mmCIF file of C-alpha atoms in Angstrom:
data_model
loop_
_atom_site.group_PDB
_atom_site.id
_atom_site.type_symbol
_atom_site.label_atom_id
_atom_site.label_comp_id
_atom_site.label_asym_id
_atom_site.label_seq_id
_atom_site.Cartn_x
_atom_site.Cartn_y
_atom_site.Cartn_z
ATOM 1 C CA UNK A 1 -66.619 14.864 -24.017
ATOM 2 C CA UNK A 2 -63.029 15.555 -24.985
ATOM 3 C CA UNK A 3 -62.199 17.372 -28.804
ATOM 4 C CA UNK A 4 -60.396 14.236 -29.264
ATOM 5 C CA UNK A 5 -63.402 11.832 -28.411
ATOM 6 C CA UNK A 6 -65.627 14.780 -30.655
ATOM 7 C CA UNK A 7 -63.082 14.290 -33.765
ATOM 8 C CA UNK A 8 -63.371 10.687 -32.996
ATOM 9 C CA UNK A 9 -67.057 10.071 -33.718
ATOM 10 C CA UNK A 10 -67.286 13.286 -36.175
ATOM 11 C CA UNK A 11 -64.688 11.449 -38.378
ATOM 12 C CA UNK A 12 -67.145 7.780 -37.614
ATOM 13 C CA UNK A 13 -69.840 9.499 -38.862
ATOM 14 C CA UNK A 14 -68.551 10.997 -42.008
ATOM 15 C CA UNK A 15 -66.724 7.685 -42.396
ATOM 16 C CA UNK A 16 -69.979 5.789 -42.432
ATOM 17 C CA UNK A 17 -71.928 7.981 -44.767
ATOM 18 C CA UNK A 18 -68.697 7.691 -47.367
ATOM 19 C CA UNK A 19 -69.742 3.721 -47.241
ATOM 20 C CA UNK A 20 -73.552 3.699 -47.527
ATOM 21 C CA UNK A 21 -73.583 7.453 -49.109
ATOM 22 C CA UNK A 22 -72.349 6.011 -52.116
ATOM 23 C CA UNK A 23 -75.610 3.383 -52.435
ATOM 24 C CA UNK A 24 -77.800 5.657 -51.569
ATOM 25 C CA UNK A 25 -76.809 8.907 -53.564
ATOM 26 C CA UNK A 26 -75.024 6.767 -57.238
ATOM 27 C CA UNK A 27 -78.179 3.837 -56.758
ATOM 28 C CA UNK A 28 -80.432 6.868 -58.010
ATOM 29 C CA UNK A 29 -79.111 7.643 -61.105
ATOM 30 C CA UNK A 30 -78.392 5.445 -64.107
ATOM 31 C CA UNK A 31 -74.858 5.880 -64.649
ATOM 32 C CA UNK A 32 -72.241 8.298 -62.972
ATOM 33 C CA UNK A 33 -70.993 10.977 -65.252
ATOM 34 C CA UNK A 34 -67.478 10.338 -66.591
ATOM 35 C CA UNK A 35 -66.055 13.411 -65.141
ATOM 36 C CA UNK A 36 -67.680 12.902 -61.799
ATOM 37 C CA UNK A 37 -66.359 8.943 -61.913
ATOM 38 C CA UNK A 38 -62.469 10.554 -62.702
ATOM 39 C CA UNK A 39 -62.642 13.075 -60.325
ATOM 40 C CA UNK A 40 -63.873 10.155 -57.609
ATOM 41 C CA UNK A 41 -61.499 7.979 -59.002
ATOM 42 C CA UNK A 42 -58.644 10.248 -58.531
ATOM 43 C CA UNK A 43 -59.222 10.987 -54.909
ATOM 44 C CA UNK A 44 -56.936 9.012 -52.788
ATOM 45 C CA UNK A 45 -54.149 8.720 -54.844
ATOM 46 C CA UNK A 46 -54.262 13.065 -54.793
ATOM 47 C CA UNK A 47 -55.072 13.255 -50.650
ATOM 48 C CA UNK A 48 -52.402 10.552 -49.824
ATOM 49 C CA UNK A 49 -49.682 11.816 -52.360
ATOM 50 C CA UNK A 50 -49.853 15.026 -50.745
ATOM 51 C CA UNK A 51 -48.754 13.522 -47.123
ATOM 52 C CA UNK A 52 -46.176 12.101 -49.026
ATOM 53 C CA UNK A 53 -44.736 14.881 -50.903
ATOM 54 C CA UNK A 54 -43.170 17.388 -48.838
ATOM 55 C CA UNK A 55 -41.856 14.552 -46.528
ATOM 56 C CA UNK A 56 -39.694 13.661 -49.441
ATOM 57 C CA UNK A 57 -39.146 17.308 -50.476
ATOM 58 C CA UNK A 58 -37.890 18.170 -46.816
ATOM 59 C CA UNK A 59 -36.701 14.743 -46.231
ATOM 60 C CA UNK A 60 -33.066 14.062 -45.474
ATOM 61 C CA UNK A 61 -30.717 10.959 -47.008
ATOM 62 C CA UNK A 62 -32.258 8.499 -44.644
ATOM 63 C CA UNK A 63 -35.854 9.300 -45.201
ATOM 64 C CA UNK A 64 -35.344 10.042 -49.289
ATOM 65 C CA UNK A 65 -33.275 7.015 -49.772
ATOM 66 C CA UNK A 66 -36.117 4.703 -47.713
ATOM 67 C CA UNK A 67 -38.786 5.957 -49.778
ATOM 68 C CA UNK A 68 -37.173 5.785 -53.251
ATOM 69 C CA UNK A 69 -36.434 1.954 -51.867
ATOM 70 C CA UNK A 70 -39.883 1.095 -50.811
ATOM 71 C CA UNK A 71 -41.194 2.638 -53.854
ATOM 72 C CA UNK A 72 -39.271 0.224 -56.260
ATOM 73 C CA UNK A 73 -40.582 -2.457 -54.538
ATOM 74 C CA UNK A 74 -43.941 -1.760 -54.028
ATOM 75 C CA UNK A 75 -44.147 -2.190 -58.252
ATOM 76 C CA UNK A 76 -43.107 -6.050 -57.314
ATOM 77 C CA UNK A 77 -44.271 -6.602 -53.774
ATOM 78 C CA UNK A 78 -47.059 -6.627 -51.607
ATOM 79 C CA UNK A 79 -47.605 -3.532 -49.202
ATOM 80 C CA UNK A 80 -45.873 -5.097 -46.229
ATOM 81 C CA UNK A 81 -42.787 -6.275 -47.909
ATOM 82 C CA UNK A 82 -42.694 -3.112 -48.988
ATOM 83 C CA UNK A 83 -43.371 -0.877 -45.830
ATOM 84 C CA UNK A 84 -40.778 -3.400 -44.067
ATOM 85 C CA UNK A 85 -38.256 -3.194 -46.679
ATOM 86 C CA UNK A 86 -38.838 1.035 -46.114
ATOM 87 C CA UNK A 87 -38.390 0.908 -42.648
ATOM 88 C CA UNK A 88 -34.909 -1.735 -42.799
ATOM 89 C CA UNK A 89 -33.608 0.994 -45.287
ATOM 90 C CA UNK A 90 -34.735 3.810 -43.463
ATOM 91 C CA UNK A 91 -33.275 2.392 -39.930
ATOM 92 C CA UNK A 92 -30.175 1.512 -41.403
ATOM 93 C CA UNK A 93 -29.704 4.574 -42.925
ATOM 94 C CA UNK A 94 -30.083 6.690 -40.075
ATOM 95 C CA UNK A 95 -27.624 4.219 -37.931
ATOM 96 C CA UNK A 96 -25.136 4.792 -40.956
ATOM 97 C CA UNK A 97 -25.876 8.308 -41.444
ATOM 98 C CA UNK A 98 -25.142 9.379 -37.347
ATOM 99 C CA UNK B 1 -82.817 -24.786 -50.195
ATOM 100 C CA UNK B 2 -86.273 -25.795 -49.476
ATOM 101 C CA UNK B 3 -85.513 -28.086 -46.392
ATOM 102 C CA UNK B 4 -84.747 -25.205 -43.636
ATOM 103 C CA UNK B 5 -81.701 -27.650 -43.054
ATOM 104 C CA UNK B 6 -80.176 -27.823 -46.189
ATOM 105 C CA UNK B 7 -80.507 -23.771 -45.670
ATOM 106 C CA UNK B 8 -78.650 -23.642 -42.248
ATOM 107 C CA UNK B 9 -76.078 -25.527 -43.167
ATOM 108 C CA UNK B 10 -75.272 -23.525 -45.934
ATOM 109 C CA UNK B 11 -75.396 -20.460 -44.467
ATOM 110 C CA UNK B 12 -73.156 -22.152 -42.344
ATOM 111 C CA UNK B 13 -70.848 -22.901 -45.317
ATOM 112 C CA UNK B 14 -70.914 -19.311 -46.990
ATOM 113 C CA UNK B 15 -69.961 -17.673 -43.212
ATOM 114 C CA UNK B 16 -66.994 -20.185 -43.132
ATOM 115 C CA UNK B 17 -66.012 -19.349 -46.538
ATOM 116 C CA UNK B 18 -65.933 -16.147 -45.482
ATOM 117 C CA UNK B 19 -64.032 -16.420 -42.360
ATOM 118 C CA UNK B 20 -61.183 -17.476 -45.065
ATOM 119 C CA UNK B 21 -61.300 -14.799 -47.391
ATOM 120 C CA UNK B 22 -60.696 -12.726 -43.819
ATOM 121 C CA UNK B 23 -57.237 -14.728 -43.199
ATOM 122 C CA UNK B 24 -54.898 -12.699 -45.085
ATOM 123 C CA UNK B 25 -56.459 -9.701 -44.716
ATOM 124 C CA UNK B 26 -56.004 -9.889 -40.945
ATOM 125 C CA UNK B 27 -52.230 -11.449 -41.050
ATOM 126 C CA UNK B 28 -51.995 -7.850 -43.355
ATOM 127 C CA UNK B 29 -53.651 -5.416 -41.301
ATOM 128 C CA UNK B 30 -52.851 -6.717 -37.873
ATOM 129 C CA UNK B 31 -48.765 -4.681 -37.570
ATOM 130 C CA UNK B 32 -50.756 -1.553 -39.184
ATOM 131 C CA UNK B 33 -53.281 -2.319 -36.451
ATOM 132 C CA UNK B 34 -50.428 -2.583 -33.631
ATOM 133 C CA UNK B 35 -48.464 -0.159 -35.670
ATOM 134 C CA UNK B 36 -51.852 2.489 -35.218
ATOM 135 C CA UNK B 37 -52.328 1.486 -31.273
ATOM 136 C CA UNK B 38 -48.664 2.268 -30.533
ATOM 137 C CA UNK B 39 -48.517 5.824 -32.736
ATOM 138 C CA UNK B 40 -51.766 6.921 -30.892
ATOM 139 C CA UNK B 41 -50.129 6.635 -27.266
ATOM 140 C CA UNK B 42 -47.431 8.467 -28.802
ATOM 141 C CA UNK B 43 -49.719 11.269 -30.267
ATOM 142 C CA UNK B 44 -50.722 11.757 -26.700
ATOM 143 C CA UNK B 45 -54.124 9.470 -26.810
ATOM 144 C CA UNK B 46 -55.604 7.382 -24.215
ATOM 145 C CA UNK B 47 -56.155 3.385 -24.877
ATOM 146 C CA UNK B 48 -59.572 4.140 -25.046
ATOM 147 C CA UNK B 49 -59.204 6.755 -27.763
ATOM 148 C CA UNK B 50 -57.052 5.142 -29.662
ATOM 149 C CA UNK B 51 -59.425 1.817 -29.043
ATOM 150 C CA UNK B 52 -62.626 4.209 -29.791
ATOM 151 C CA UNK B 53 -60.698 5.709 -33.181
ATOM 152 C CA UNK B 54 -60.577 1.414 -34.377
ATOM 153 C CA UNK B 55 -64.042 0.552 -33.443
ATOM 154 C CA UNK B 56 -65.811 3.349 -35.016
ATOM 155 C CA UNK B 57 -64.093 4.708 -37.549
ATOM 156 C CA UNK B 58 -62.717 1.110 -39.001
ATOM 157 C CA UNK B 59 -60.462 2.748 -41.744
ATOM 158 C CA UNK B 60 -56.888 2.036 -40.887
ATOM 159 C CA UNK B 61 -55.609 5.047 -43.399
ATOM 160 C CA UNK B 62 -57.621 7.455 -42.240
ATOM 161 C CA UNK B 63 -56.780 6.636 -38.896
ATOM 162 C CA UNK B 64 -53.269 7.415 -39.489
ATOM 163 C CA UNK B 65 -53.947 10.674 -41.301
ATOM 164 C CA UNK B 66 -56.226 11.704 -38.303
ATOM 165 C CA UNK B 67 -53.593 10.524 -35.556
ATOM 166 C CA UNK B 68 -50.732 12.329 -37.867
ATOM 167 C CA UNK B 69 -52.754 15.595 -37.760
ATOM 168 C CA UNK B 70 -53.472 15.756 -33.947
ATOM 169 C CA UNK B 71 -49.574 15.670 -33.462
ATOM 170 C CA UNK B 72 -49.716 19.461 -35.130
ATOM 171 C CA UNK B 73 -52.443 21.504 -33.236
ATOM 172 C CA UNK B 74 -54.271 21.630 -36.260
ATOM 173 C CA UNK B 75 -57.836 22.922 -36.183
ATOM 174 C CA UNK B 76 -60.642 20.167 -35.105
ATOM 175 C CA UNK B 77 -62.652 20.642 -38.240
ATOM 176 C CA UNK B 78 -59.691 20.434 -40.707
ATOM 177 C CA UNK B 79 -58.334 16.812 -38.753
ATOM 178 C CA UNK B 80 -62.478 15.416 -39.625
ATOM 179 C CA UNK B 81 -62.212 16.584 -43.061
ATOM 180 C CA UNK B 82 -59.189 14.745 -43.575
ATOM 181 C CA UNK B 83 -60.113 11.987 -42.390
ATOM 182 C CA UNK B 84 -63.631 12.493 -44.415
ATOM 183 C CA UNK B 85 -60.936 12.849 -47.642
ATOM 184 C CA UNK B 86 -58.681 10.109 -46.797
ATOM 185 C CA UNK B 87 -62.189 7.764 -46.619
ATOM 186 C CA UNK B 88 -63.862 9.498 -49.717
ATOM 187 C CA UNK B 89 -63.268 6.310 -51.985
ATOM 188 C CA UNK B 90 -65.502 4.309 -50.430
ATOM 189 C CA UNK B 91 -68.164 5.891 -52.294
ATOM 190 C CA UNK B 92 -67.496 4.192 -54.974
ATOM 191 C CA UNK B 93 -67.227 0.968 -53.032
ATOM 192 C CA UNK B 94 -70.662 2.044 -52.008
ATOM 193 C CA UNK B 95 -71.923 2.311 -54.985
ATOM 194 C CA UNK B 96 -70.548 -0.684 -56.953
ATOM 195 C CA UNK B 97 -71.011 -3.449 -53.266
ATOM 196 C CA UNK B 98 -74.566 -1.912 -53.380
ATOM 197 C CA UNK B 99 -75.796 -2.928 -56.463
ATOM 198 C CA UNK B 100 -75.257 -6.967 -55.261
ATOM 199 C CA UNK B 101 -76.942 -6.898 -51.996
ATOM 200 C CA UNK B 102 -79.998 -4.096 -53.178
ATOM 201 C CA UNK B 103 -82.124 -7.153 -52.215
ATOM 202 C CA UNK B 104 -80.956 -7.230 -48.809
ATOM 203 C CA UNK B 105 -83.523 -5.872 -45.827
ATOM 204 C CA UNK B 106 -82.943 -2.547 -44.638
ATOM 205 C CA UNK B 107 -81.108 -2.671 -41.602
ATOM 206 C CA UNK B 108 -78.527 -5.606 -42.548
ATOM 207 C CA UNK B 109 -77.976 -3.672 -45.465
ATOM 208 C CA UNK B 110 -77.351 -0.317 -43.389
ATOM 209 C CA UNK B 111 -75.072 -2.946 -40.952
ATOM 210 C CA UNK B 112 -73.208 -4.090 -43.864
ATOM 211 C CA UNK B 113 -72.239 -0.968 -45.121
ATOM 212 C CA UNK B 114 -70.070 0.177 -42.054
ATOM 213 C CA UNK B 115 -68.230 -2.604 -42.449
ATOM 214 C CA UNK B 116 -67.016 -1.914 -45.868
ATOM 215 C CA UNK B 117 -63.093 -1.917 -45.820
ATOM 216 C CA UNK B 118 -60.779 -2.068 -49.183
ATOM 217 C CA UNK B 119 -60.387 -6.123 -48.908
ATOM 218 C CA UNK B 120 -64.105 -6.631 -47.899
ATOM 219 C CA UNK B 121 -64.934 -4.366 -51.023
ATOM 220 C CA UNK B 122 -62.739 -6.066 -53.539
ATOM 221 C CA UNK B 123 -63.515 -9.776 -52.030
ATOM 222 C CA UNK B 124 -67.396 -9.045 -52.992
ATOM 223 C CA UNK B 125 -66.374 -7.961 -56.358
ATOM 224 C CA UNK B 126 -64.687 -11.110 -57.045
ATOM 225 C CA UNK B 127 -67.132 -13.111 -55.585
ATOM 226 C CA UNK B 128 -69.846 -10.969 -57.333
ATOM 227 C CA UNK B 129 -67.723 -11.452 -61.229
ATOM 228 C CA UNK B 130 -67.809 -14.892 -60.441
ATOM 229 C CA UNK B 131 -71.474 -15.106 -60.499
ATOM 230 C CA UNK B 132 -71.692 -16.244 -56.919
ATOM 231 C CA UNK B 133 -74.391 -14.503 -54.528
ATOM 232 C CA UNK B 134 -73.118 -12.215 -51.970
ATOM 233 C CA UNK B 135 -75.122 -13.515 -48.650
ATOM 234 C CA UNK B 136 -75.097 -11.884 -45.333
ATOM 235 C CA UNK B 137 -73.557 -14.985 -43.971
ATOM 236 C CA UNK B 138 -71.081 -14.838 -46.511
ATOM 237 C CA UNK B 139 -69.889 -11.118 -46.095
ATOM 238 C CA UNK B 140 -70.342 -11.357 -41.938
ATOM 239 C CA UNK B 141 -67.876 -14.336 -42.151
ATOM 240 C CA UNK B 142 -65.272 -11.895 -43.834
ATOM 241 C CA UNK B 143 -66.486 -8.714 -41.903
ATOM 242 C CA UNK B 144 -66.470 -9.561 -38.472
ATOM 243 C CA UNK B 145 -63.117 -11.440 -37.956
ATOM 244 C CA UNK B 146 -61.594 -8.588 -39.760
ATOM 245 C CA UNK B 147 -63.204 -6.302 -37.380
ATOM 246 C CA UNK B 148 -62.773 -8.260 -34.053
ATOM 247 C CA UNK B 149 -58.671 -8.196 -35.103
ATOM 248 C CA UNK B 150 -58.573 -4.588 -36.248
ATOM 249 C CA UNK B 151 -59.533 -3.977 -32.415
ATOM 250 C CA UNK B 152 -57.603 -6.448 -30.853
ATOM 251 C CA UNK B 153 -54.080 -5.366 -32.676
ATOM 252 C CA UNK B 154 -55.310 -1.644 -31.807
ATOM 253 C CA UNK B 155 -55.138 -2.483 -28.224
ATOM 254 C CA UNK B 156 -52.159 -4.669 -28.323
ATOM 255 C CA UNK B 157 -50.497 -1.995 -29.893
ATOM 256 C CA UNK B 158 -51.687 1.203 -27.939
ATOM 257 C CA UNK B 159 -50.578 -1.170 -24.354
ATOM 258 C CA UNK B 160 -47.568 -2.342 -25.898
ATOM 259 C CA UNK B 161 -46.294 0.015 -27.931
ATOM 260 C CA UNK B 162 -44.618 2.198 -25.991
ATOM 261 C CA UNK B 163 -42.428 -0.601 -24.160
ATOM 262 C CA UNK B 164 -40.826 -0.160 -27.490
ATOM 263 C CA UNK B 165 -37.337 2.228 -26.230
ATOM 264 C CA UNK B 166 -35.950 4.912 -28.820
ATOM 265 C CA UNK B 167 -38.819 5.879 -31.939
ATOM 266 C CA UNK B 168 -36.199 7.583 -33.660
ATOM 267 C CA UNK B 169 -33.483 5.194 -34.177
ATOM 268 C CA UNK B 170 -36.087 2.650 -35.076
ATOM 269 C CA UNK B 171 -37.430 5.064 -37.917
ATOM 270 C CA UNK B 172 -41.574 5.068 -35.967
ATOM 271 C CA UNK B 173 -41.881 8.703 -36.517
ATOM 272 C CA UNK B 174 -41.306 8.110 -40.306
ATOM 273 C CA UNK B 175 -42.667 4.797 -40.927
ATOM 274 C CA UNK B 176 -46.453 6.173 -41.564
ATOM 275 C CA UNK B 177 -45.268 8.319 -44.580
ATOM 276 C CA UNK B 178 -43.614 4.934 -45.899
ATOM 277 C CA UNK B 179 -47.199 3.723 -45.028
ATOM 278 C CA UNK B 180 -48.812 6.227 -47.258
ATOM 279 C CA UNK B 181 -46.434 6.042 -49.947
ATOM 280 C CA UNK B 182 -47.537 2.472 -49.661
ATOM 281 C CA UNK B 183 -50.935 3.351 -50.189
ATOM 282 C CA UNK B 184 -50.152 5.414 -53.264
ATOM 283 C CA UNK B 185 -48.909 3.165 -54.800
ATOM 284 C CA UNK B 186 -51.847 0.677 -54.501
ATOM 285 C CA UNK B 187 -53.913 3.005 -57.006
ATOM 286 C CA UNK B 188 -51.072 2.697 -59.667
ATOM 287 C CA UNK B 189 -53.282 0.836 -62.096
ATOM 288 C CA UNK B 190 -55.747 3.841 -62.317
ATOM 289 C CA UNK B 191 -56.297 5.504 -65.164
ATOM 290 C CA UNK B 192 -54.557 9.061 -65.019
ATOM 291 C CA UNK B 193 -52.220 7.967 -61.738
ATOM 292 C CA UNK B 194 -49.110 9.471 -62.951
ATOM 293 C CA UNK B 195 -50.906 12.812 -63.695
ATOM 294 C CA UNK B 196 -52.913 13.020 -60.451
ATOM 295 C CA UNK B 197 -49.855 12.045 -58.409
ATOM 296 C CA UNK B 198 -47.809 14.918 -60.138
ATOM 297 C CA UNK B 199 -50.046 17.792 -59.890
ATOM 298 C CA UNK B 200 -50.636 16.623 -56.029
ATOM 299 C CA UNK B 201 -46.958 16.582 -55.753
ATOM 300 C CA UNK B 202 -46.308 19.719 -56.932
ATOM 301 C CA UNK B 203 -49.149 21.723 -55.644
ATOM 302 C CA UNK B 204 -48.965 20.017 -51.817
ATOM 303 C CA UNK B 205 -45.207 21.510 -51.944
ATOM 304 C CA UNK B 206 -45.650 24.381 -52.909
ATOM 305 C CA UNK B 207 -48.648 25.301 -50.499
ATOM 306 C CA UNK B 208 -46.608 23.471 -47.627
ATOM 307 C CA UNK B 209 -43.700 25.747 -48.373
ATOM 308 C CA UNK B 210 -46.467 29.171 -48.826
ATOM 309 C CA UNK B 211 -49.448 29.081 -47.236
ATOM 310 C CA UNK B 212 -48.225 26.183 -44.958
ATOM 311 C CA UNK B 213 -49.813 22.317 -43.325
ATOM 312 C CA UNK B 214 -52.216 21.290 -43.242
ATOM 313 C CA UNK B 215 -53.477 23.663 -46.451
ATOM 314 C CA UNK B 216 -50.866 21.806 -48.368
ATOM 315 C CA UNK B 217 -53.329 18.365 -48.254
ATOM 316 C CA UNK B 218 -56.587 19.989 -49.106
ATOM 317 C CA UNK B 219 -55.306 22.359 -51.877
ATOM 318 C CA UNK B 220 -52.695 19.753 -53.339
ATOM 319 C CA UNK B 221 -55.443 17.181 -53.462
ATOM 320 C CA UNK B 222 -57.553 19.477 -55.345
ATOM 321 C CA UNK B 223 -55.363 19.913 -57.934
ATOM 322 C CA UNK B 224 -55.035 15.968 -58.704
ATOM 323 C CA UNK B 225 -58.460 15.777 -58.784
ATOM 324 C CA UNK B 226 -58.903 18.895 -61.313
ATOM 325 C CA UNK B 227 -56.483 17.106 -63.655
ATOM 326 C CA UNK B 228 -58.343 13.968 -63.194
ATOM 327 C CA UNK B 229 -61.640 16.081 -64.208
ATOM 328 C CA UNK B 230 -59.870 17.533 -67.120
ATOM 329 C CA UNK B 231 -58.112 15.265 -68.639
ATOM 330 C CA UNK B 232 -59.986 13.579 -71.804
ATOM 331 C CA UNK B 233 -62.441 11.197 -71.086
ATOM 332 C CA UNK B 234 -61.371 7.343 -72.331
ATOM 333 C CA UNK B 235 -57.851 7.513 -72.200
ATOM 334 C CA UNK B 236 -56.145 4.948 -70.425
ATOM 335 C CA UNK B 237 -59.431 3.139 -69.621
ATOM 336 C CA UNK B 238 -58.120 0.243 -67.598
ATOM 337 C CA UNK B 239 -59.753 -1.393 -64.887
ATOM 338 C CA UNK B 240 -59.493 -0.932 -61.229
ATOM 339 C CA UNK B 241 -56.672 -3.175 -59.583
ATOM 340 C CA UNK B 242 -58.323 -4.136 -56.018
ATOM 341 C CA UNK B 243 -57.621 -1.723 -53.357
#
């Protein structure tokens, strides 16, 4: 078996026990704990911001100015007018920008 | 319900139902799908792999962090763990889907549970506030058109893809970050999103510009997620938009 095949099904397992994990561990208990509930609440906003970040940090014109773009409308828009209207800017940019 | 016909046909009703509630979820998913197939030939997979990644995993986010993460060399364990992070959330989804369908038996329970996606999640909270039941025909109807498409775009993609001529120009290398910025912003109705998404901002910089990637996703998570613990319970209570 390849490392990539082993990631593969390492990252279907863990995947699966995120969905029933969360039945099996939180159905035991009466309530979750506040804190517990914020910290789980605040997980993928913190572990996708981070891929984010430094792209924007490190990013040139092009990449900046298609972000700041699809950002604006993603407070109006659904997620694919707003990862097209990222990837017009961003493409047009970069033709401009040559 | 009592005539076994009366019963088939409306199991027959609630799986069609369901099959709609799947439409605009697949129209939705199906270019990230593509999008996914394509970026794994590119990140040096096979079809298969990149078919393999779709059918078991079934969590078009992680996916991308995985595939974004092989392009790097970066250590097996650390590529699983982000993809374990990435997918953490639907512990909650877990939690909150199992509470309609406890009476379920076992195994379709354990069945429905892999199939449990952000749209199939928020559909069976709707359904579930509106006081309707959430039956296995129901949430199959949804589930498996959703998961027969994932797979098929996937493939499409991964066999297509790369007929598509200059990456760069076309902006492919950059469009997952627009993706995940995307995603961000989907949790914006959160309580405490501003303050998680700064401290992960901050912290994921400055650890990508010290200790260096991939560090910069576990350690600038953490921080958003110690804010989120410390910050005072009950403010900014609002509910959870759908994911």
């Amino acid at each position: 078996m390849s490392t990539t095949v082993a990631i593969i099904l390492a990252g279907a397992v863990l995947t699966y026990l995120t969905r029933a994990g969360g039945h099996m561990v939180l159905s035991r208990f009466e309530r979750i704990h506040p804190r517990v509930e914020a910290a789980l609440n605040a997980v993928p906003a913190a572990v996708l911001t981070t891929l984010v970040a430094p792209a924007v940090y490190h990013g040139g014109p092009a990449e900046i100015g298609a972000l700041l773009i699809a950002g604006i409308v993603a407070l109006r828009a659904s997620m694919m007018t707003m990862f097209l209207s990222g990837a017009a800017v961003l493409i047009l940019l970069r033709y401009l920008l040559h | 319900m009592s005539v076994e016909a009366v019963s088939e046909m409306s199991r027959r009703n609630e799986f069609v139902d369901g099959m709609r509630r799947s439409v605009p979820v697949i129209v939705a998913s199906a270019p990230f799908g593509i999008l996914f197939g394509a970026l794994a030939i590119d990140n040096g997979f096979t079809v298969f792999e990149a078919l393999l990644m779709s059918a078991t995993i079934f969590a078009g986010a992680s996916q991308m962090v995985g595939l974004n993460l092989f392009d790097e060399k970066i250590a097996p364990w650390v590529i699983v763990l982000s993809i374990f992070a990435v997918n953490f959330r639907h512990v909650l989804y877990s939690a909150a889907v199992g509470r309609h369908i406890r009476h379920w038996p076992f195994l379709q329970k354990a069945v429905a549970f892999f199939f449990l996606v952000d749209p199939q999640y928020a559909e069976s909270e709707r359904r579930a506030v509106k006081g309707e039941p959430i039956s296995f025909a129901w949430y199959f109807g949804m589930g498996i058109p959703i998961y027969v498409f994932w797979n098929t775009a996937t493939v499409l993609g991964a066999l297509f893809g790369r007929l598509v001529p200059d990456f760069e120009a076309l902006g492919i290398d950059f469009l997952l970050t627009i993706y995940f910025l995307g995603l961000v912003m989907e949790f914006r109705d959160r309580s405490l999103f501003l303050p998680v998404v700064a401290a992960s901002t901050i912290v994921s910089v400055l650890a990508y510009d010290t200790i260096g990637s991939p560090w910069h996703v576990s350690v600038g998570a953490l921080a958003g997620i110690v804010v989120a613990v410390l910050a005072p319970i009950g403010n900014g209570e609002k509910g959870d938009k759908a994911p």
